Amino acid sequence: MIQKLRIRLTLLMATMTALVLAGALLVTWKLSEEQYQTSAEALFDNNFSALCDRLIDAASVTDTWLTEQERSTGYWLFLQDNGASLHYAGSLYGKTPREELEELACAEARLYLDFTRKDDSGRILRQEAHFTMDGTAGDSYFGAGALLPRGTNGEYLLVVSLQDSVFLTQHFLVSALQYGGLWLAGSLFLVLISYWLAGMALAPTAQALRRQKEFIAAASHELRSPLAVIKASLQAIGDNPVSDRKDVLLHSAQSETDRMVHLTDDLLLLANGDLENMPTNLELLAPDNLCIEMYDQFYLLAQQSGHSLSLLLPDGPVNRFQADEERLRQLLSILLRNAIEHTPKGCTIQIVLAGGTDREPVSISVIDHGPGIPDDAKKHIFERFYRADASRTNKLNFGLGLSVAQELARLHGASLKVQDTPGGGATFVLRFPQR
């Protein structure tokens, strides 16, 4: 499901960004083509004006010179001296025959030039005009025509130059392919980036679903055992109501029911924590009083289990802070029971309160001097249903205690970490943020 959603998000993001990229490239390509055409026309006009400057001062024009000009510029050149064409073989040929092209070009140029404009001495005025025209074979050109004065009696030289616009079409197609290739490469890059971003965006969801599946599977496994015992006990009582083992079977069913209640309470707390919907009752709390009460509560239990319990408090006063006293009692109870259950008899367990001043935040440590926790297990002990050593886990332990403790610590904005006790053992440190 996550993979399909990732692919859909990738396609959505890639499509949207590819469309934006296409629009940007299309505008850029259009502006580039307009700029290229403007530059080409400006170059053509400048070359034509330079040619006219040479012709107006030339005493005569030879076919060789005209041929050289055509070859060097790539422009067709046609000249008429007082209306009479100066025919020469030329060096350029297109789809339209040269003779027809000359006739069409000169006729087109005459439309834009005024042969009646003269100065006071009767000398025709120099003029230039620019135009576009089509040949007879589907070819097109842009051209320029000029009237150059020759003497003082109205004589003139008509100069017409054409440039085949096929190079614009060729440049249009080449640049279109280049921009198209750039768009394809950019779109592929956007697909890869979108796929990566979609994966990053869905990573928390995928992790939550994975944890949910693991959580449901583990919870189902843990619930199966007490349910089986309860079912078997009730079935045995139903088959033989007067059995001598009736009381034992009822006690077993009651014990398993208590286990299920404990398990469901823990599951509900963790589920509310995942939804960030855990109810709290914050009040001003004195951490030293809390530690004393926890010590009094677990002192006899520790002695009955063969452990010694001690309490270490700061010498000075400890600042109060806002907290849920019931939740903190539950958290510390988990840590103390964990220390009692997982350490051999004769081990010392300590409750240590530190900090609680304006400079140092409150921290509560539960320290044992047992066998400790292996380094490879430290990374997993706060995971749900994890048991570091099944051989030392009693029947009431589902592997949820430290997960619940971690969730309760997070509820108070505190950190709960485990570290080695100097000399051997495990130390769980609950450190609250600075108030």
Short mmCIF file of C-alpha atoms in Angstrom, two decimals, residues 209-410:
data_model
loop_
_atom_site.label_atom_id
_atom_site.label_comp_id
_atom_site.label_asym_id
_atom_site.label_seq_id
_atom_site.Cartn_x
_atom_site.Cartn_y
_atom_site.Cartn_z
CA LEU A 209 2.20 1.09 9.90
CA ARG A 210 5.08 -1.29 10.46
CA ARG A 211 5.00 -0.62 14.20
CA GLN A 212 1.22 -1.00 14.19
CA LYS A 213 1.45 -4.40 12.50
CA GLU A 214 4.17 -5.54 14.87
CA PHE A 215 2.20 -4.19 17.80
CA ILE A 216 -1.01 -5.99 16.78
CA ALA A 217 0.85 -9.23 16.07
CA ALA A 218 2.66 -9.13 19.42
CA ALA A 219 -0.47 -8.15 21.34
CA SER A 220 -2.42 -10.96 19.70
CA HIS A 221 0.32 -13.40 20.64
CA GLU A 222 0.36 -12.23 24.27
CA LEU A 223 -3.43 -12.32 24.58
CA ARG A 224 -3.67 -15.80 23.11
CA SER A 225 -1.93 -17.46 26.07
CA PRO A 226 -4.15 -16.15 28.93
CA LEU A 227 -7.28 -16.65 26.84
CA ALA A 228 -6.30 -20.25 26.22
CA VAL A 229 -5.74 -20.84 29.94
CA ILE A 230 -9.07 -19.20 30.86
CA LYS A 231 -10.91 -21.21 28.22
CA ALA A 232 -9.31 -24.46 29.30
CA SER A 233 -10.01 -23.78 32.99
CA LEU A 234 -13.65 -22.88 32.41
CA GLN A 235 -14.11 -25.86 30.11
CA ALA A 236 -12.65 -28.20 32.76
CA ILE A 237 -14.99 -26.76 35.41
CA GLY A 238 -17.94 -27.10 33.07
CA ASP A 239 -17.09 -30.75 32.31
CA ASN A 240 -16.73 -31.64 36.01
CA PRO A 241 -18.32 -29.03 38.33
CA VAL A 242 -17.57 -31.06 41.47
CA SER A 243 -13.90 -31.63 40.68
CA ASP A 244 -11.38 -31.28 43.51
CA ARG A 245 -9.38 -29.00 41.25
CA LYS A 246 -12.22 -26.49 40.86
CA ASP A 247 -10.64 -23.93 43.19
CA VAL A 248 -7.27 -24.28 41.49
CA LEU A 249 -8.83 -23.84 38.06
CA LEU A 250 -10.80 -20.77 39.19
CA HIS A 251 -7.68 -19.25 40.69
CA SER A 252 -5.79 -19.88 37.45
CA ALA A 253 -8.57 -18.25 35.42
CA GLN A 254 -8.62 -15.28 37.81
CA SER A 255 -4.84 -14.89 37.55
CA GLU A 256 -4.94 -14.96 33.78
CA THR A 257 -7.78 -12.43 33.82
CA ASP A 258 -5.64 -10.11 35.94
CA ARG A 259 -2.82 -10.54 33.44
CA MET A 260 -5.14 -9.57 30.59
CA VAL A 261 -6.37 -6.50 32.49
CA HIS A 262 -2.76 -5.44 33.10
CA LEU A 263 -1.88 -6.04 29.46
CA THR A 264 -4.87 -4.14 28.09
CA ASP A 265 -4.14 -1.20 30.42
CA ASP A 266 -0.59 -1.01 29.07
CA LEU A 267 -1.80 -1.35 25.48
CA LEU A 268 -4.34 1.41 25.99
CA LEU A 269 -1.70 3.70 27.48
CA LEU A 270 0.67 3.10 24.56
CA ALA A 271 -2.11 3.55 22.02
CA ASN A 272 -3.11 6.88 23.60
CA GLY A 273 0.54 7.87 23.57
CA ASP A 274 0.80 7.11 19.84
CA LEU A 275 -2.28 9.27 19.26
CA GLU A 276 -0.90 11.95 21.60
CA ASN A 277 -4.20 11.72 23.44
CA MET A 278 -3.03 10.56 26.87
CA PRO A 279 -4.99 12.27 29.68
CA THR A 280 -2.87 14.12 32.24
CA ASN A 281 -3.49 15.85 35.54
CA LEU A 282 -0.68 18.34 36.00
CA GLU A 283 -0.02 19.76 39.44
CA LEU A 284 2.84 21.32 41.38
CA LEU A 285 4.97 18.41 42.54
CA ALA A 286 7.87 18.14 44.99
CA PRO A 287 10.25 15.52 43.54
CA ASP A 288 11.93 14.81 46.89
CA ASN A 289 8.59 13.95 48.52
CA LEU A 290 7.75 11.72 45.55
CA CYS A 291 11.03 9.82 45.91
CA ILE A 292 10.49 9.36 49.65
CA GLU A 293 7.01 7.97 49.06
CA MET A 294 8.28 5.59 46.38
CA TYR A 295 11.01 4.43 48.75
CA ASP A 296 8.45 3.74 51.49
CA GLN A 297 6.22 1.90 49.04
CA PHE A 298 8.91 -0.46 47.72
CA TYR A 299 11.08 -0.90 50.80
CA LEU A 300 9.27 -3.99 52.11
CA LEU A 301 8.81 -5.45 48.60
CA ALA A 302 12.54 -5.15 47.99
CA GLN A 303 13.32 -6.83 51.32
CA GLN A 304 10.88 -9.66 50.61
CA SER A 305 12.65 -10.22 47.27
CA GLY A 306 16.05 -10.35 48.98
CA HIS A 307 17.19 -6.86 47.91
CA SER A 308 18.23 -3.81 49.87
CA LEU A 309 16.71 -0.46 48.84
CA SER A 310 18.30 2.91 49.62
CA LEU A 311 17.40 6.53 48.93
CA LEU A 312 19.81 9.40 48.24
CA LEU A 313 18.49 12.99 48.23
CA PRO A 314 20.26 16.33 47.65
CA ASP A 315 21.41 18.26 50.70
CA GLY A 316 19.65 21.46 49.69
CA PRO A 317 16.05 22.24 48.79
CA VAL A 318 14.63 20.91 45.49
CA ASN A 319 12.50 23.06 43.21
CA ARG A 320 8.97 21.94 42.48
CA PHE A 321 7.68 21.52 38.93
CA GLN A 322 4.45 20.76 37.08
CA ALA A 323 3.85 17.04 36.57
CA ASP A 324 1.25 14.29 36.75
CA GLU A 325 1.99 12.61 40.07
CA GLU A 326 0.07 9.42 39.27
CA ARG A 327 1.89 8.97 35.95
CA LEU A 328 5.29 9.56 37.58
CA ARG A 329 4.48 7.04 40.29
CA GLN A 330 3.59 4.55 37.56
CA LEU A 331 6.87 5.29 35.74
CA LEU A 332 9.05 4.89 38.84
CA SER A 333 7.15 1.77 39.86
CA ILE A 334 8.02 0.20 36.51
CA LEU A 335 11.71 1.03 36.96
CA LEU A 336 11.81 -0.28 40.56
CA ARG A 337 9.93 -3.48 39.73
CA ASN A 338 12.20 -3.98 36.73
CA ALA A 339 15.25 -3.65 39.02
CA ILE A 340 13.81 -6.04 41.60
CA GLU A 341 12.74 -8.66 39.06
CA HIS A 342 15.86 -8.65 36.90
CA THR A 343 18.59 -8.64 39.52
CA PRO A 344 19.65 -11.57 41.73
CA LYS A 345 18.90 -11.59 45.44
CA GLY A 346 21.34 -9.66 47.57
CA CYS A 347 21.81 -6.85 45.02
CA THR A 348 21.46 -3.26 46.17
CA ILE A 349 18.93 -0.96 44.51
CA GLN A 350 19.17 2.81 44.87
CA ILE A 351 16.83 5.73 44.22
CA VAL A 352 18.92 8.85 43.60
CA LEU A 353 17.45 12.33 43.22
CA ALA A 354 19.78 14.98 41.77
CA GLY A 355 19.50 18.57 40.58
CA GLY A 356 16.31 20.45 41.17
CA THR A 357 18.05 23.83 41.31
CA ASP A 358 17.84 26.88 39.07
CA ARG A 359 21.01 25.74 37.29
CA GLU A 360 20.48 21.99 37.14
CA PRO A 361 17.26 20.20 36.12
CA VAL A 362 15.73 17.39 38.16
CA SER A 363 16.90 13.84 37.48
CA ILE A 364 15.78 10.64 39.20
CA SER A 365 17.91 7.53 38.81
CA VAL A 366 17.08 3.92 39.68
CA ILE A 367 20.38 2.10 40.11
CA ASP A 368 20.95 -1.61 40.56
CA HIS A 369 24.17 -3.57 40.98
CA GLY A 370 23.11 -6.72 39.21
CA PRO A 371 24.46 -8.34 36.04
CA GLY A 372 23.63 -5.26 33.93
CA ILE A 373 22.26 -5.11 30.39
CA PRO A 374 24.34 -6.18 27.34
CA ASP A 375 25.24 -3.41 24.93
CA ASP A 376 23.34 -5.03 22.04
CA ALA A 377 20.20 -5.15 24.21
CA LYS A 378 20.38 -1.50 25.30
CA LYS A 379 19.18 -0.44 21.84
CA HIS A 380 16.01 -2.51 22.15
CA ILE A 381 14.93 -2.52 25.78
CA PHE A 382 12.44 0.33 25.24
CA GLU A 383 10.83 -1.45 22.30
CA ARG A 384 7.42 -2.95 22.83
CA PHE A 385 7.26 -6.66 23.75
CA TYR A 386 11.05 -6.86 23.89
CA ARG A 387 12.57 -9.16 26.51
CA ALA A 388 16.31 -8.99 26.94
CA ASP A 389 16.44 -12.38 28.65
CA ALA A 390 13.35 -14.56 28.56
CA SER A 391 14.81 -16.87 31.21
CA ARG A 392 14.67 -14.05 33.76
CA THR A 393 11.19 -12.87 32.80
CA ASN A 394 8.31 -13.86 35.01
CA LYS A 395 4.85 -14.73 33.84
CA LEU A 396 3.45 -11.26 34.51
CA ASN A 397 6.02 -9.55 32.33
CA PHE A 398 4.83 -8.87 28.78
CA GLY A 399 7.80 -6.80 27.69
CA LEU A 400 5.78 -3.59 27.79
CA GLY A 401 6.97 -2.07 31.07
CA LEU A 402 9.90 -0.06 29.79
CA SER A 403 7.91 0.96 26.69
CA VAL A 404 5.23 2.35 28.97
CA ALA A 405 7.89 4.08 31.08
CA GLN A 406 9.39 5.65 27.97
CA GLU A 407 5.96 6.88 26.89
CA LEU A 408 5.27 8.36 30.34
CA ALA A 409 8.64 10.12 30.27
CA ARG A 410 7.86 11.57 26.84
#
